[in-house]
Coordinates of N, CA, C and O in Angstrom, one line a residue:
M1 N -54.3 89.5 -117.4 CA -55.7 89.2 -117.6 C -56.6 90.5 -117.5 O -57.5 90.6 -118.3
A2 N -56.3 91.3 -116.6 CA -57.1 92.5 -116.4 C -57.0 93.4 -117.7 O -58.0 94.0 -118.1
K3 N -55.8 93.4 -118.3 CA -55.6 94.2 -119.4 C -56.4 93.7 -120.6 O -57.0 94.4 -121.4
A4 N -56.4 92.4 -120.8 CA -57.2 91.8 -121.8 C -58.7 92.0 -121.6 O -59.4 92.2 -122.6
R5 N -59.1 92.0 -120.4 CA -60.5 92.2 -120.0 C -60.9 93.6 -120.4 O -62.1 93.8 -120.9
S6 N -60.0 94.6 -120.3 CA -60.4 96.0 -120.6 C -60.3 96.2 -122.1 O -60.9 97.1 -122.6
R7 N -59.5 95.4 -122.8 CA -59.4 95.6 -124.3 C -60.6 95.0 -125.0 O -61.0 95.5 -126.1
L8 N -61.2 94.0 -124.5 CA -62.4 93.4 -125.2 C -63.5 94.3 -125.4 O -64.0 94.5 -126.5
P9 N -64.0 95.1 -124.4 CA -65.1 96.1 -124.6 C -64.7 97.1 -125.7 O -65.5 97.5 -126.5
R10 N -63.4 97.5 -125.7 CA -63.0 98.5 -126.7 C -63.0 97.9 -128.1 O -63.5 98.5 -129.0
A11 N -62.6 96.7 -128.2 CA -62.6 96.0 -129.5 C -64.1 95.8 -130.0 O -64.4 96.0 -131.2
L12 N -64.9 95.4 -129.1 CA -66.3 95.3 -129.4 C -66.9 96.6 -129.8 O -67.8 96.7 -130.6
G13 N -66.5 97.7 -129.1 CA -66.9 99.0 -129.5 C -66.6 99.4 -130.9 O -67.4 99.9 -131.7
W14 N -65.3 99.1 -131.3 CA -64.9 99.4 -132.7 C -65.7 98.5 -133.7 O -66.1 99.0 -134.8
F15 N -65.9 97.3 -133.3 CA -66.7 96.4 -134.1 C -68.1 97.0 -134.3 O -68.6 97.0 -135.5
S16 N -68.7 97.5 -133.3 CA -70.1 98.1 -133.3 C -70.1 99.3 -134.2 O -71.0 99.5 -135.0
V17 N -69.1 100.1 -134.1 CA -69.0 101.3 -134.9 C -69.0 100.9 -136.4 O -69.7 101.4 -137.2
G18 N -68.1 100.0 -136.7 CA -68.0 99.6 -138.1 C -69.2 98.9 -138.7 O -69.7 99.2 -139.8
L19 N -69.8 98.1 -137.9 CA -71.1 97.4 -138.3 C -72.2 98.4 -138.4 O -73.0 98.4 -139.3
G20 N -72.3 99.3 -137.4 CA -73.3 100.3 -137.4 C -73.3 101.2 -138.6 O -74.3 101.5 -139.3
I21 N -72.1 101.6 -139.0 CA -71.9 102.5 -140.2 C -72.3 101.7 -141.5 O -73.0 102.2 -142.3
T22 N -71.9 100.4 -141.5 CA -72.2 99.6 -142.6 C -73.7 99.4 -142.8 O -74.3 99.5 -143.9
E23 N -74.4 99.2 -141.7 CA -75.8 99.0 -141.7 C -76.6 100.3 -142.0 O -77.6 100.3 -142.8
L24 N -76.1 101.4 -141.5 CA -76.7 102.7 -141.8 C -76.6 103.1 -143.3 O -77.5 103.5 -143.9
L25 N -75.4 102.9 -143.8 CA -75.1 103.4 -145.2 C -75.4 102.3 -146.2 O -75.6 102.6 -147.4
G26 N -75.4 101.0 -145.9 CA -75.5 100.0 -146.9 C -76.6 99.0 -146.6 O -76.5 97.8 -147.0
A27 N -77.7 99.4 -146.0 CA -78.8 98.5 -145.6 C -79.3 97.8 -146.9 O -79.5 96.6 -146.9
W28 N -79.6 98.6 -147.9 CA -80.1 98.0 -149.1 C -79.2 97.0 -149.7 O -79.6 95.9 -150.1
N29 N -77.9 97.3 -149.7 CA -77.0 96.3 -150.3 C -76.8 95.1 -149.4 O -76.7 94.0 -150.0
L30 N -76.9 95.2 -148.1 CA -76.8 94.0 -147.3 C -78.0 93.1 -147.5 O -77.9 91.9 -147.6
L31 N -79.2 93.7 -147.6 CA -80.4 92.9 -147.8 C -80.3 92.2 -149.1 O -80.7 91.0 -149.2
R32 N -79.9 92.9 -150.2 CA -79.8 92.2 -151.5 C -78.7 91.1 -151.5 O -79.0 90.1 -152.1
F33 N -77.6 91.3 -150.7 CA -76.6 90.2 -150.6 C -77.3 88.9 -150.1 O -76.9 87.8 -150.5
F34 N -78.2 89.1 -149.2 CA -78.9 87.9 -148.6 C -80.1 87.5 -149.3 O -80.8 86.5 -149.0
G35 N -80.5 88.3 -150.4 CA -81.7 87.9 -151.2 C -83.0 88.3 -150.5 O -84.0 87.7 -150.8
I36 N -82.9 89.3 -149.7 CA -84.1 89.8 -149.0 C -84.6 91.1 -149.6 O -83.7 92.0 -149.9
S37 N -85.8 91.2 -149.9 CA -86.3 92.3 -150.7 C -86.8 93.5 -149.9 O -87.1 94.6 -150.5
R38 N -86.9 93.4 -148.6 CA -87.4 94.6 -147.8 C -86.8 94.6 -146.4 O -86.2 93.6 -146.0
G39 N -87.0 95.7 -145.8 CA -86.5 95.8 -144.4 C -85.3 96.8 -144.2 O -84.7 96.7 -143.2
D40 N -85.1 97.6 -145.2 CA -83.9 98.5 -145.1 C -84.1 99.5 -143.9 O -83.1 99.8 -143.3
K41 N -85.3 99.9 -143.6 CA -85.5 100.8 -142.5 C -85.1 100.1 -141.2 O -84.5 100.7 -140.3
L42 N -85.5 98.9 -141.1 CA -85.2 98.1 -139.9 C -83.7 97.9 -139.7 O -83.1 98.1 -138.6
V43 N -83.0 97.6 -140.8 CA -81.5 97.4 -140.8 C -80.9 98.8 -140.4 O -79.9 98.8 -139.6
R44 N -81.4 99.9 -140.9 CA -80.8 101.2 -140.5 C -81.0 101.4 -139.0 O -80.1 102.0 -138.4
G45 N -82.2 101.1 -138.5 CA -82.4 101.2 -137.1 C -81.4 100.4 -136.3 O -80.9 100.8 -135.3
Y46 N -81.2 99.1 -136.7 CA -80.2 98.3 -136.1 C -78.8 98.9 -136.2 O -78.0 98.8 -135.2
G47 N -78.5 99.6 -137.3 CA -77.2 100.2 -137.4 C -77.1 101.4 -136.5 O -76.0 101.6 -135.9
A48 N -78.1 102.1 -136.3 CA -78.1 103.2 -135.3 C -77.8 102.7 -133.9 O -77.0 103.3 -133.1
R49 N -78.5 101.6 -133.6 CA -78.3 100.9 -132.3 C -76.8 100.5 -132.1 O -76.2 100.7 -131.1
E50 N -76.3 99.9 -133.1 CA -74.9 99.4 -133.1 C -73.9 100.6 -132.9 O -73.0 100.5 -132.1
L51 N -74.2 101.6 -133.7 CA -73.3 102.8 -133.6 C -73.3 103.5 -132.2 O -72.3 103.8 -131.6
A52 N -74.5 103.6 -131.6 CA -74.7 104.1 -130.3 C -73.9 103.3 -129.2 O -73.2 103.8 -128.4
A53 N -74.0 102.0 -129.3 CA -73.3 101.1 -128.4 C -71.8 101.2 -128.6 O -71.1 101.2 -127.6
G54 N -71.4 101.3 -129.8 CA -70.0 101.4 -130.1 C -69.4 102.6 -129.6 O -68.3 102.6 -128.9
V55 N -70.0 103.7 -129.8 CA -69.5 105.0 -129.3 C -69.4 105.0 -127.8 O -68.5 105.5 -127.2
A56 N -70.5 104.5 -127.2 CA -70.5 104.4 -125.7 C -69.3 103.5 -125.2 O -68.7 103.9 -124.2
L57 N -69.1 102.4 -125.8 CA -68.0 101.5 -125.4 C -66.6 102.1 -125.6 O -65.7 101.8 -124.9
L58 N -66.5 103.0 -126.6 CA -65.2 103.7 -126.8 C -65.0 104.9 -125.9 O -63.9 105.4 -125.8
G59 N -66.1 105.4 -125.3 CA -66.0 106.6 -124.5 C -65.8 106.2 -123.0 O -65.6 105.1 -122.6
P60 N -66.0 107.2 -122.1 CA -65.7 107.1 -120.7 C -66.9 106.4 -119.9 O -66.8 106.2 -118.7
A61 N -68.0 106.2 -120.6 CA -69.2 105.6 -119.9 C -68.9 104.2 -119.3 O -67.9 103.5 -119.8
K62 N -69.7 103.8 -118.3 CA -69.5 102.5 -117.8 C -69.8 101.5 -118.9 O -70.7 101.6 -119.7
K63 N -69.0 100.5 -119.0 CA -69.1 99.5 -120.1 C -70.1 98.5 -119.9 O -70.8 98.1 -120.9
R64 N -70.4 98.0 -118.7 CA -71.3 96.9 -118.5 C -72.7 97.1 -119.1 O -73.2 96.2 -119.8
P65 N -73.4 98.2 -118.9 CA -74.7 98.4 -119.5 C -74.7 98.3 -121.0 O -75.6 97.8 -121.6
W66 N -73.7 98.9 -121.6 CA -73.6 98.9 -123.0 C -73.2 97.5 -123.6 O -73.7 97.1 -124.7
L67 N -72.5 96.7 -122.8 CA -72.2 95.4 -123.3 C -73.5 94.5 -123.2 O -73.7 93.7 -124.1
W68 N -74.3 94.7 -122.2 CA -75.5 94.0 -122.1 C -76.5 94.5 -123.2 O -77.3 93.7 -123.7
A69 N -76.4 95.7 -123.5 CA -77.2 96.3 -124.6 C -76.8 95.6 -125.9 O -77.7 95.3 -126.8
R70 N -75.6 95.3 -126.1 CA -75.1 94.6 -127.3 C -75.7 93.2 -127.3 O -76.1 92.7 -128.3
V71 N -75.7 92.5 -126.1 CA -76.3 91.2 -126.0 C -77.8 91.2 -126.4 O -78.3 90.4 -127.2
A72 N -78.5 92.2 -125.9 CA -79.9 92.3 -126.3 C -80.1 92.6 -127.8 O -81.0 92.0 -128.4
G73 N -79.2 93.4 -128.3 CA -79.2 93.7 -129.8 C -79.0 92.4 -130.6 O -79.6 92.2 -131.6
D74 N -78.0 91.6 -130.1 CA -77.7 90.3 -130.7 C -78.9 89.5 -130.8 O -79.2 88.8 -131.8
A75 N -79.7 89.4 -129.7 CA -80.9 88.6 -129.7 C -81.9 89.1 -130.7 O -82.5 88.3 -131.4
L76 N -82.0 90.4 -130.9 CA -82.9 91.0 -131.9 C -82.4 90.6 -133.3 O -83.2 90.2 -134.2
D77 N -81.1 90.7 -133.5 CA -80.5 90.4 -134.8 C -80.7 88.9 -135.1 O -81.1 88.6 -136.2
L78 N -80.5 88.0 -134.1 CA -80.7 86.6 -134.4 C -82.2 86.2 -134.7 O -82.5 85.4 -135.6
A79 N -83.1 86.9 -134.0 CA -84.5 86.7 -134.3 C -84.9 87.1 -135.7 O -85.6 86.5 -136.4
T80 N -84.4 88.3 -136.0 CA -84.6 88.9 -137.3 C -84.0 88.0 -138.4 O -84.7 87.7 -139.5
M81 N -82.8 87.5 -138.2 CA -82.2 86.6 -139.2 C -83.0 85.3 -139.3 O -83.1 84.8 -140.4
G82 N -83.5 84.8 -138.2 CA -84.2 83.5 -138.2 C -85.5 83.7 -139.1 O -85.9 82.9 -139.9
R83 N -86.1 84.9 -138.9 CA -87.3 85.2 -139.7 C -87.0 85.4 -141.1 O -87.7 84.9 -142.0
G84 N -85.8 85.9 -141.4 CA -85.4 86.1 -142.8 C -85.2 84.8 -143.5 O -85.3 84.8 -144.8
L85 N -84.9 83.8 -142.8 CA -84.7 82.5 -143.5 C -86.0 82.0 -144.1 O -86.0 81.1 -145.0
R86 N -87.1 82.5 -143.7 CA -88.4 82.1 -144.3 C -88.8 83.0 -145.5 O -89.9 82.7 -146.1
E87 N -88.0 84.0 -145.8 CA -88.4 84.9 -146.9 C -88.2 84.1 -148.2 O -87.2 83.4 -148.4
P88 N -89.1 84.3 -149.2 CA -88.9 83.7 -150.5 C -87.7 84.3 -151.2 O -87.5 85.6 -151.1
G89 N -86.9 83.5 -151.8 CA -85.7 84.0 -152.6 C -84.5 84.3 -151.7 O -83.5 84.7 -152.2
V90 N -84.6 84.0 -150.4 CA -83.4 84.3 -149.6 C -82.3 83.3 -149.9 O -82.5 82.2 -150.3
R91 N -81.1 83.9 -149.8 CA -79.9 83.0 -150.1 C -79.5 82.4 -148.7 O -78.8 83.0 -147.9
R92 N -80.1 81.2 -148.5 CA -80.0 80.5 -147.2 C -78.6 80.3 -146.7 O -78.3 80.5 -145.6
G93 N -77.7 79.9 -147.6 CA -76.3 79.6 -147.2 C -75.6 80.9 -146.6 O -75.0 80.8 -145.6
R94 N -75.8 82.0 -147.3 CA -75.2 83.3 -146.8 C -75.8 83.7 -145.5 O -75.1 84.1 -144.6
L95 N -77.2 83.6 -145.4 CA -77.8 84.0 -144.1 C -77.5 83.1 -143.0 O -77.3 83.6 -141.9
I96 N -77.4 81.8 -143.2 CA -77.0 80.9 -142.2 C -75.6 81.1 -141.7 O -75.3 81.1 -140.5
A97 N -74.7 81.4 -142.6 CA -73.3 81.8 -142.3 C -73.3 83.0 -141.4 O -72.5 83.1 -140.4
A98 N -74.0 84.0 -141.8 CA -74.0 85.3 -141.1 C -74.7 85.1 -139.7 O -74.2 85.6 -138.7
T99 N -75.7 84.2 -139.6 CA -76.3 83.9 -138.3 C -75.3 83.2 -137.4 O -75.2 83.5 -136.2
G100 N -74.5 82.3 -138.0 CA -73.4 81.7 -137.2 C -72.4 82.7 -136.6 O -72.0 82.6 -135.5
A101 N -72.1 83.7 -137.5 CA -71.1 84.7 -137.1 C -71.7 85.6 -135.9 O -71.0 85.9 -134.9
V102 N -73.0 85.9 -136.1 CA -73.7 86.7 -135.0 C -73.7 85.9 -133.7 O -73.5 86.4 -132.6
A103 N -74.0 84.6 -133.8 CA -74.0 83.8 -132.6 C -72.7 83.7 -131.9 O -72.6 83.8 -130.7
G104 N -71.6 83.7 -132.7 CA -70.3 83.7 -132.1 C -70.0 85.1 -131.4 O -69.5 85.1 -130.3
I105 N -70.4 86.1 -132.1 CA -70.2 87.5 -131.5 C -71.0 87.6 -130.2 O -70.6 88.2 -129.2
T106 N -72.2 87.0 -130.2 CA -73.1 87.0 -129.0 C -72.4 86.4 -127.8 O -72.4 86.9 -126.7
L107 N -71.7 85.3 -128.1 CA -71.0 84.6 -127.0 C -69.9 85.5 -126.5 O -69.7 85.6 -125.2
L108 N -69.2 86.2 -127.4 CA -68.2 87.2 -126.9 C -68.8 88.3 -126.1 O -68.2 88.7 -125.1
D109 N -69.9 88.8 -126.6 CA -70.6 89.9 -125.9 C -71.1 89.4 -124.5 O -70.9 90.2 -123.5
I110 N -71.6 88.2 -124.4 CA -72.0 87.7 -123.1 C -70.8 87.6 -122.1 O -70.9 88.0 -121.0
Y111 N -69.7 87.0 -122.7 CA -68.5 86.9 -121.9 C -68.0 88.3 -121.4 O -67.7 88.4 -120.2
A112 N -67.9 89.2 -122.3 CA -67.5 90.6 -121.9 C -68.4 91.2 -120.9 O -67.9 91.8 -119.9
A113 N -69.7 91.1 -121.1 CA -70.6 91.7 -120.2 C -70.6 91.1 -118.8 O -70.6 91.8 -117.8
A114 N -70.4 89.8 -118.7 CA -70.3 89.1 -117.4 C -69.0 89.4 -116.7 O -69.0 89.4 -115.5
R115 N -68.0 89.7 -117.4 CA -66.7 90.0 -116.8 C -66.5 91.5 -116.5 O -65.6 91.8 -115.7
A116 N -67.4 92.3 -117.0 CA -67.2 93.8 -116.8 C -67.6 94.1 -115.4 O -68.4 93.6 -114.7

């Protein structure tokens, strides 16, 4: 159990790195996929946040603060996605599916942070 507990923060770190790079380099494409016409600077900012958390989780730093930072970031992401559902022309099905995925990751992040 202790081994699995130590692997989860690392896995979440790699997930953050991948997501952060995707958001930094592909913000415009992500927004277009969801049918949203603006917000690429915001998405890039979220990508920088993800990348920082991921690098910290993969390094020697204490994991707990960074896991809680991921939870806070998830809350921002969910709020932003909720607001995006009101955008004209949004592809609601895609955004709802992505929101569900983020909600699932949020539960993992909360679990990992509480166990750290």
